Coordinates of C-alpha atoms and ligand atoms in Angstrom, one line a residue:
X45 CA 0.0 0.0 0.0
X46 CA 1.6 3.5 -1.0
X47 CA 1.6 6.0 1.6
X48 CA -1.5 8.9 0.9
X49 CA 0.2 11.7 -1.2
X50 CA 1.7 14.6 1.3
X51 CA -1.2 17.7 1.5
X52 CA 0.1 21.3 0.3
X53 CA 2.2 22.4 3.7
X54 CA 2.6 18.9 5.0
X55 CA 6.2 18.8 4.3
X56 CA 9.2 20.5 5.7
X57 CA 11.0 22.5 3.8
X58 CA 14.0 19.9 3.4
X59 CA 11.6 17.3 2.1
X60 CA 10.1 19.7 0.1
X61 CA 13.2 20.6 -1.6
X62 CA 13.7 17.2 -2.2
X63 CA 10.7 16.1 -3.7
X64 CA 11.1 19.4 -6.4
X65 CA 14.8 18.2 -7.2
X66 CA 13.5 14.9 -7.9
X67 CA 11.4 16.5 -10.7
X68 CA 15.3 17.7 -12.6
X69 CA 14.4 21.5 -11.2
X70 CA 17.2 23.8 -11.1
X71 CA 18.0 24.8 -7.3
X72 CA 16.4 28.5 -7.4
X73 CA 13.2 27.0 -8.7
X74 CA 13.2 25.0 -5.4
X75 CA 13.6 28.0 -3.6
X76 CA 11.1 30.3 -5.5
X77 CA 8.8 27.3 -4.2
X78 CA 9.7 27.4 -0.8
X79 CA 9.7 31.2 -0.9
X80 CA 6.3 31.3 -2.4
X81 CA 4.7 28.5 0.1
X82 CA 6.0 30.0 3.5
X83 CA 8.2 32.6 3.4
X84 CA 6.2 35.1 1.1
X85 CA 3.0 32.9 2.2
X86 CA 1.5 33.5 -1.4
X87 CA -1.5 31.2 -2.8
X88 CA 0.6 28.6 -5.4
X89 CA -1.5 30.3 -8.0
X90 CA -0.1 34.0 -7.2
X91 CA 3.1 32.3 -7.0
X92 CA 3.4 34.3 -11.1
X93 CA 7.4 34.2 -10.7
X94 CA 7.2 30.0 -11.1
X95 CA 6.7 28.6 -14.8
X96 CA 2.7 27.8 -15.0
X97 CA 4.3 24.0 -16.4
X98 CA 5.7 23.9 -12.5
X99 CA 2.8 25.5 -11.0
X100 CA 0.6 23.0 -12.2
X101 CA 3.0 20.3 -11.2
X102 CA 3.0 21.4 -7.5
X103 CA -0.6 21.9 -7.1
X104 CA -1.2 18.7 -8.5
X105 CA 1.8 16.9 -6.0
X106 CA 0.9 18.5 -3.3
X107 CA -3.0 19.4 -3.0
X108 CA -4.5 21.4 0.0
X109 CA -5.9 19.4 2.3
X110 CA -9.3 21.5 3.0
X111 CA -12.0 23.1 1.0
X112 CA -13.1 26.2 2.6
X113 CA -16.8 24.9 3.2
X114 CA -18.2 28.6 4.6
X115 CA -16.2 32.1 5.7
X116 CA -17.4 34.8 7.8
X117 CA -16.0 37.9 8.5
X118 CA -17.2 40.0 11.4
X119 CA -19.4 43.4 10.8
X120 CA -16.3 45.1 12.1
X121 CA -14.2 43.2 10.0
X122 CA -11.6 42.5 12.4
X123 CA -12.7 38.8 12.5
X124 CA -12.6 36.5 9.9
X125 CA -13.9 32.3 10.6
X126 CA -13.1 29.6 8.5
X127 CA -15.0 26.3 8.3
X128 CA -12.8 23.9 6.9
X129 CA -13.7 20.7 5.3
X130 CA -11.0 18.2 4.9
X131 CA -11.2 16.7 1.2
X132 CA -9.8 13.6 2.8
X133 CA -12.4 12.1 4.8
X134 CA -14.3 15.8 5.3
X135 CA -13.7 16.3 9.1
X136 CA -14.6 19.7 9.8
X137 CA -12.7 22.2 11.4
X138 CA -12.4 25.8 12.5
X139 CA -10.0 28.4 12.1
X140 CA -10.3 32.1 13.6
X141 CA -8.1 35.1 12.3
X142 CA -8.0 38.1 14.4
X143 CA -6.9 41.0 13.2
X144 CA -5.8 44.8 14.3
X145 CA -4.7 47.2 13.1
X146 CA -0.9 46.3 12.4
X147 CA -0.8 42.5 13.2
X148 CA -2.9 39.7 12.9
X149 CA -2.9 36.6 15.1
X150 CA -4.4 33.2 13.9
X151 CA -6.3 30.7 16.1
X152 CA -5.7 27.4 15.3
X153 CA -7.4 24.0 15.9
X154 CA -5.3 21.0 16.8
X155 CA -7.8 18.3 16.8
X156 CA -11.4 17.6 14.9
X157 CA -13.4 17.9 17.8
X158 CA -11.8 17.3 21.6
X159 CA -12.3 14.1 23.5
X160 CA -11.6 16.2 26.7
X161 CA -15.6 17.1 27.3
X162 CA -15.4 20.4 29.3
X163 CA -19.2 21.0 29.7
X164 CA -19.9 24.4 28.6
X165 CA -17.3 24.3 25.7
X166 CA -19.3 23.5 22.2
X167 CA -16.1 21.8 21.0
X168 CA -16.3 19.4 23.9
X169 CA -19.8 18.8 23.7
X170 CA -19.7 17.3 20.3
X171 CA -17.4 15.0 21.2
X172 CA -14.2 13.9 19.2
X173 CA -13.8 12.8 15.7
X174 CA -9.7 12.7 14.8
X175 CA -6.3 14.3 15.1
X176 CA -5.1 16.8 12.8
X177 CA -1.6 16.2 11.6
X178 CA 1.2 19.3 11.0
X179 CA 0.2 19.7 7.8
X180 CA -3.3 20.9 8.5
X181 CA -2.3 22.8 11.8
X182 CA -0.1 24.7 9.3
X183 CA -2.4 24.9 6.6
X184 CA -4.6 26.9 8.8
X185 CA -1.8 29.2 9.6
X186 CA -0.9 29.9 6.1
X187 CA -4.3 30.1 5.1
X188 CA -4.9 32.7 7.4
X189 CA -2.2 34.7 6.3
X190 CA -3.2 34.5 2.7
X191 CA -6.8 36.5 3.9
X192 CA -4.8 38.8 6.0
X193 CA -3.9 42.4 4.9
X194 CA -1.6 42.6 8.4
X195 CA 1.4 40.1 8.9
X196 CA -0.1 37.0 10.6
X197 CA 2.8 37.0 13.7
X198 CA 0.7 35.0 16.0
X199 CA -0.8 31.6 16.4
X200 CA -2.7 30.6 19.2
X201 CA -4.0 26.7 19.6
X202 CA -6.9 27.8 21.0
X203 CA -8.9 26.8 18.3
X204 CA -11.0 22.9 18.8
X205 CA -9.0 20.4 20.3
X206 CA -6.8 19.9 22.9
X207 CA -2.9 20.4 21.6
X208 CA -1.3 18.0 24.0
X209 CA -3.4 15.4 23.2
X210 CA -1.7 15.7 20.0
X211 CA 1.7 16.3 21.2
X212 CA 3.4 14.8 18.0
X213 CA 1.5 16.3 15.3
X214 CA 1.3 19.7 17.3
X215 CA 5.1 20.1 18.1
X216 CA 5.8 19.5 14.6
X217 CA 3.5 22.0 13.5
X218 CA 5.1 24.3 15.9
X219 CA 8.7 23.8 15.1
X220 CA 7.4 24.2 11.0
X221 CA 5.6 27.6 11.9
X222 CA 9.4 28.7 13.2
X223 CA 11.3 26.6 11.0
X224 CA 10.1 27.3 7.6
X225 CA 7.4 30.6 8.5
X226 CA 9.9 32.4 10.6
X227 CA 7.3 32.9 13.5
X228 CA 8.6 33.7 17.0
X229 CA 8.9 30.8 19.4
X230 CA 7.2 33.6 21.6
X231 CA 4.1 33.9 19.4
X232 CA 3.0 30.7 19.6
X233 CA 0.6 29.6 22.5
X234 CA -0.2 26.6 23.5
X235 CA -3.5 26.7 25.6
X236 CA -4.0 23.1 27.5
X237 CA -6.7 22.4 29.6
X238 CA -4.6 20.9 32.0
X239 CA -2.8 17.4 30.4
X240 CA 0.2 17.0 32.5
X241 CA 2.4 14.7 30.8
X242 CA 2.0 16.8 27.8
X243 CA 3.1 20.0 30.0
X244 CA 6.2 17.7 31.2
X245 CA 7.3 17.3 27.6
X246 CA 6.7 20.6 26.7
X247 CA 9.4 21.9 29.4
X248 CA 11.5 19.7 27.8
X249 CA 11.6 21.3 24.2
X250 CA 14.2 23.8 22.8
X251 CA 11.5 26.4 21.5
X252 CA 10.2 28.5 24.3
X253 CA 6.7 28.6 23.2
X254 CA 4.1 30.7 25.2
X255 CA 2.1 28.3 27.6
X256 CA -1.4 29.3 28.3
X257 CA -3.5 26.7 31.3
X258 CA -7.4 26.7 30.8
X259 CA -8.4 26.7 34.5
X260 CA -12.0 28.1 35.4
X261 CA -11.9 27.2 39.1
X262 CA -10.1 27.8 42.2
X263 CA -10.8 24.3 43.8
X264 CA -10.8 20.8 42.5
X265 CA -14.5 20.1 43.5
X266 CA -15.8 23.1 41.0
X267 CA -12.8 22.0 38.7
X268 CA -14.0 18.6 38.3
X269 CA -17.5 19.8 37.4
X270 CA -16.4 22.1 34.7
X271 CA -13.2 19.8 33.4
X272 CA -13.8 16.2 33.9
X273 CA -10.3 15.5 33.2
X274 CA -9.5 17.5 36.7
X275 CA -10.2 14.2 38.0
X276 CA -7.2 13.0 36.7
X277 CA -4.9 15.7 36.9
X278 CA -6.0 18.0 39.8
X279 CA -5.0 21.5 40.2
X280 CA -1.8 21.1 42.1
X281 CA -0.5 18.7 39.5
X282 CA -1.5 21.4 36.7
X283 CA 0.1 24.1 38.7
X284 CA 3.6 22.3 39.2
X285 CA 3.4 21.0 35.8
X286 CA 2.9 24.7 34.6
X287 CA 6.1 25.6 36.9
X288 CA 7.8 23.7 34.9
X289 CA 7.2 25.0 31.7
X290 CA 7.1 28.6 32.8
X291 CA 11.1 27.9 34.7
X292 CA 12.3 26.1 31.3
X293 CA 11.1 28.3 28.8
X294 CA 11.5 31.9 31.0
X295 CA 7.8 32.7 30.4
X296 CA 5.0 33.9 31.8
X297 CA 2.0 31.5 32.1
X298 CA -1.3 32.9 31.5
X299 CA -4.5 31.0 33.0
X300 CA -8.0 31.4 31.6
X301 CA -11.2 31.5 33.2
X302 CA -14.3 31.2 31.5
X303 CA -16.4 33.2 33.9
X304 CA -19.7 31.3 34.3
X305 CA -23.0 33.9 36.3
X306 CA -23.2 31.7 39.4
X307 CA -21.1 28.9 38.8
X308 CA -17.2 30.7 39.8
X309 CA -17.8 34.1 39.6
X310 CA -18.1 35.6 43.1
X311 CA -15.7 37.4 44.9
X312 CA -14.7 35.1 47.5
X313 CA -13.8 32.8 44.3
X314 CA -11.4 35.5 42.6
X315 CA -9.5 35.6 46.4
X316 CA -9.1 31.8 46.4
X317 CA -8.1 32.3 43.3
X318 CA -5.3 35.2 43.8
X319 CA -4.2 33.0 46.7
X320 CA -3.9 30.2 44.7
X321 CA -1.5 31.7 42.2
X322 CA 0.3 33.8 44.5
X323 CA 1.6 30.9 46.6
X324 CA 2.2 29.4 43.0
X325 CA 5.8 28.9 42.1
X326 CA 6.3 29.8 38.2
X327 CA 8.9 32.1 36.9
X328 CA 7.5 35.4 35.9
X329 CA 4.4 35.2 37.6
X330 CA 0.7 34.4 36.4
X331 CA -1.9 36.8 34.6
X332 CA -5.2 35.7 34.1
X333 CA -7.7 35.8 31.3
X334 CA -11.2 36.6 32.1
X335 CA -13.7 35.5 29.2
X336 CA -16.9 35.9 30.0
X337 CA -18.9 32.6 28.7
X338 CA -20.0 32.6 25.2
X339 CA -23.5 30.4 25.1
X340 CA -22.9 27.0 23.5
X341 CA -26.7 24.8 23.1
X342 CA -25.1 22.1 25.2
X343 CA -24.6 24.4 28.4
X344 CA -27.1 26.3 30.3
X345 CA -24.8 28.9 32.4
X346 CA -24.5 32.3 30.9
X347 CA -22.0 34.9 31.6
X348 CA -21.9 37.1 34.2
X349 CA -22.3 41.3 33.7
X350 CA -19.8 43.0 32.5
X351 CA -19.8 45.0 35.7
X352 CA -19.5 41.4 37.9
X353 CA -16.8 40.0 35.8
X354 CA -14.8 43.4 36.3
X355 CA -15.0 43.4 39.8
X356 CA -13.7 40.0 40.1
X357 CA -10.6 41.4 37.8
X358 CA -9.8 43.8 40.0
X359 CA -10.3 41.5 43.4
X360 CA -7.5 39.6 41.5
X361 CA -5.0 42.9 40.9
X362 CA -5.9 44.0 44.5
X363 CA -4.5 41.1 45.4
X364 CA -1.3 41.3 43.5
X365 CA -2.4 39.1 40.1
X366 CA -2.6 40.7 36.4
X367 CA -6.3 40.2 35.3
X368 CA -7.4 41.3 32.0
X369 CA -11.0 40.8 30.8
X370 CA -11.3 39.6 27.5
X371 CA -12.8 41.3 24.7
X372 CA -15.3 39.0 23.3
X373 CA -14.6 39.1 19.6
X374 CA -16.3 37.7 16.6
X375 CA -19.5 36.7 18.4
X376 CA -21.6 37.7 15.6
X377 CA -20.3 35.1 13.4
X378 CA -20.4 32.5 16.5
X379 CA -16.3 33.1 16.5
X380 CA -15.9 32.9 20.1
X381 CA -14.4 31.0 22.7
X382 CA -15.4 27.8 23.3
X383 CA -17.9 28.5 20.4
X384 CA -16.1 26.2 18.2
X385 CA -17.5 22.7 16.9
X386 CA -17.5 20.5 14.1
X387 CA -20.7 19.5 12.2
X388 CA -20.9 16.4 13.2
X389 CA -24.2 14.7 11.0
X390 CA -25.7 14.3 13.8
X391 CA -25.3 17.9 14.7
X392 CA -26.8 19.0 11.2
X393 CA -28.8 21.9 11.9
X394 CA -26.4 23.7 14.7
X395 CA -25.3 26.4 15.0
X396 CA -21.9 26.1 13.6
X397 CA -19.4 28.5 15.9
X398 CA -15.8 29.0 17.3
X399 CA -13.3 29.4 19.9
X400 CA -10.5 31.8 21.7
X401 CA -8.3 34.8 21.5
X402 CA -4.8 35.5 21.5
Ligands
SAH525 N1 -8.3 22.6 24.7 C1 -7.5 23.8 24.9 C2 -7.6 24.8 23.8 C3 -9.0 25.2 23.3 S1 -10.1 26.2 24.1 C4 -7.9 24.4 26.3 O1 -8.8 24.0 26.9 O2 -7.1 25.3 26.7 C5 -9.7 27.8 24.2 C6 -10.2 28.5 25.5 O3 -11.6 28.8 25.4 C7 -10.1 27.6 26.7 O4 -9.6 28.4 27.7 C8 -11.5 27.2 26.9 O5 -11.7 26.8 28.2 C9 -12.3 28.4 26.6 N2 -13.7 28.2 26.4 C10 -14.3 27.0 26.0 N3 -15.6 27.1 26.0 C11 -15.9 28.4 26.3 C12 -17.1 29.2 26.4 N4 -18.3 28.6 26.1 N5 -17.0 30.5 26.7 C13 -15.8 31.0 27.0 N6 -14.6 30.4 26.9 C14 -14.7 29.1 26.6

């Protein structure tokens, strides 16, 4: 059985240079590929420099591995969602740019669906259908950047899935969007929801990605109730796990809170919460990101007023802990944190919408 043909941005750019000198293609023709594919991050088709003859000849080697099945763009325009459709076996995922006014930052999805089942994410509540490999992680990235007028310097893997629960596929990606895009180490976040041996690894690596820990409680019991997989890795375990990353790398961790109206939103919860990370250990501190839940169907909680959510910001700072309240963007085309899910058949008929935020 021959393995399946390699998709578009599946390959590194040694392997890619291989594959175009097998063809007899003089050196700078490998490079104007190359150039074209990542550096410049042109569609092949713009690529005008390259002989149509070799054009053709790459596109057909090396096809993209999603149709665009539907694009939004927010009535501010700063948002832009992609529902991708994998021509493969037509798993369905999400991809959020985010734009300002001089960058642009891309949010990601790891995974088709999560298995982790955190109940008031949409993502989760679907359920999981399959890893993405690098390829398609980087796909996203480039794809972004082709429908951005700003420089796409930031990916996030906040998109659906859980990163390190795809540790291989991921930390290719990652080395890939350094390697061959030139994207700072620093620019990329990985945001876990708390899977431990993943973390460990992660201290481990040479690139001192950004690490950010989804955490939505200060206690296991709530934890547990929110995260099911708290069960297996409680709080502390996260924490020293996130100590270790943070001391390895020389980064601050940030920790995000999905603020829920009743659920983990009173005051006496952001001071168990301060205390918790003040007495944590991690170099450069913590800083925590308040988003205020976006409604999924599967989830009844709602979000809390703006007025609640800032007061429980500034009970953090008070107490010595950066707090910054998200700015829920691209809810009007269902862009938004945790908003994210796949169109499962079974789901025809949903609401399709997105996830996170750099
Ligand atoms: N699995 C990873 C990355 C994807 S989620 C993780 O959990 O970190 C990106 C962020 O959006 C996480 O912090 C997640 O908890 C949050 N989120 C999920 N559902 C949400 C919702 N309905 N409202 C607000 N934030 C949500």
């Amino acid at each position: 059985m021959s393995a399946p043909s390699p998709s578009r941005y599946g390959l590194g750019t040694a392997e890619l240079e291989t594959l175009i000198e097998s063809w007899g293609e003089p050196r700078y023709r490998v490079e104007q590929i190359t150039d074209a594919l990542y550096r410049r991050r042109v569609p092949l088709e713009d690529a005008t420099n390259l002989p149509k003859v070799l054009r053709a000849r790459t596109t057909e080697a090396l096809p993209l591995a999603f149709d665009v099945a539907t694009e939004a763009t927010s009535t501010d325009g700063e948002t832009i969602r992609w529902l991708y459709e994998s021509v493969r076996d037509r798993a369905q995922v999400e991809t959020v740019l985010m734009r300002s006014e001089t960058r642009a930052s891309v949010c990601v999805s790891s995974q088709a669906g999560c298995a982790m089942a955190c109940t008031f994410c949409a993502t989760g509540q679907a359920g999981f259908e399959r890893h993405l490999d690098a390829g398609e992680i980087v796909e996203q990235v480039v794809r972004a950047s082709h429908g951005s007028p700003q420089p796409v310097t930031h990916a996030v893997y906040m998109g659906m899935g859980e990163p390190l629960a795809n540790y291989d596929e991921v930390w290719t990606s990652v080395e890939r969007l350094h390697g061959d895009l030139g994207m700072s180490a620093r620019h990329l976040t990985i945001s876990t929801v708390g899977v431990v041996p993943g973390m460990l690894r992660l201290a481990k690596e040479r690139l001192p990605v950004t690490l950010a820990v989804s955490l939505h409680a200060p206690d296991d019991e709530l934890r547990s109730q929110l995260v099911p997989l708290n069960a297996r890795y409680p709080i502390a375990a996260v924490l020293d796990a996130a100590a270790e990353v943070a001391g390895a790398h020389g980064r601050r961790v940030s920790f995000e809170y999905a603020c829920i109206a009743g659920v983990n939103d009173t005051l006496q919860q952001a001071g168990a919460l301060a205390r918790l990370l003040r007495a944590w250990q991690g170099v450069g501190g913590a800083h925590v990101n308040l988003i205020p839940l976006n409604p999924t169907s599967g989830f009844s909680g709602r979000a809390p007023t703006r007025a609640r959510v800032r007061a429980f910001a500034e009970r953090l700072r008070e107490a010595g802990i950066g707090a910054t309240v998200r700015r829920t963007r691209g809810v009007d085309i269902d862009a938004a944190c945790g908003q994210l899910r796949s169109r499962h058949p079974i789901a025809e008929g949903t609401p399709v919408s997105t996830t996170m935020e750099p």
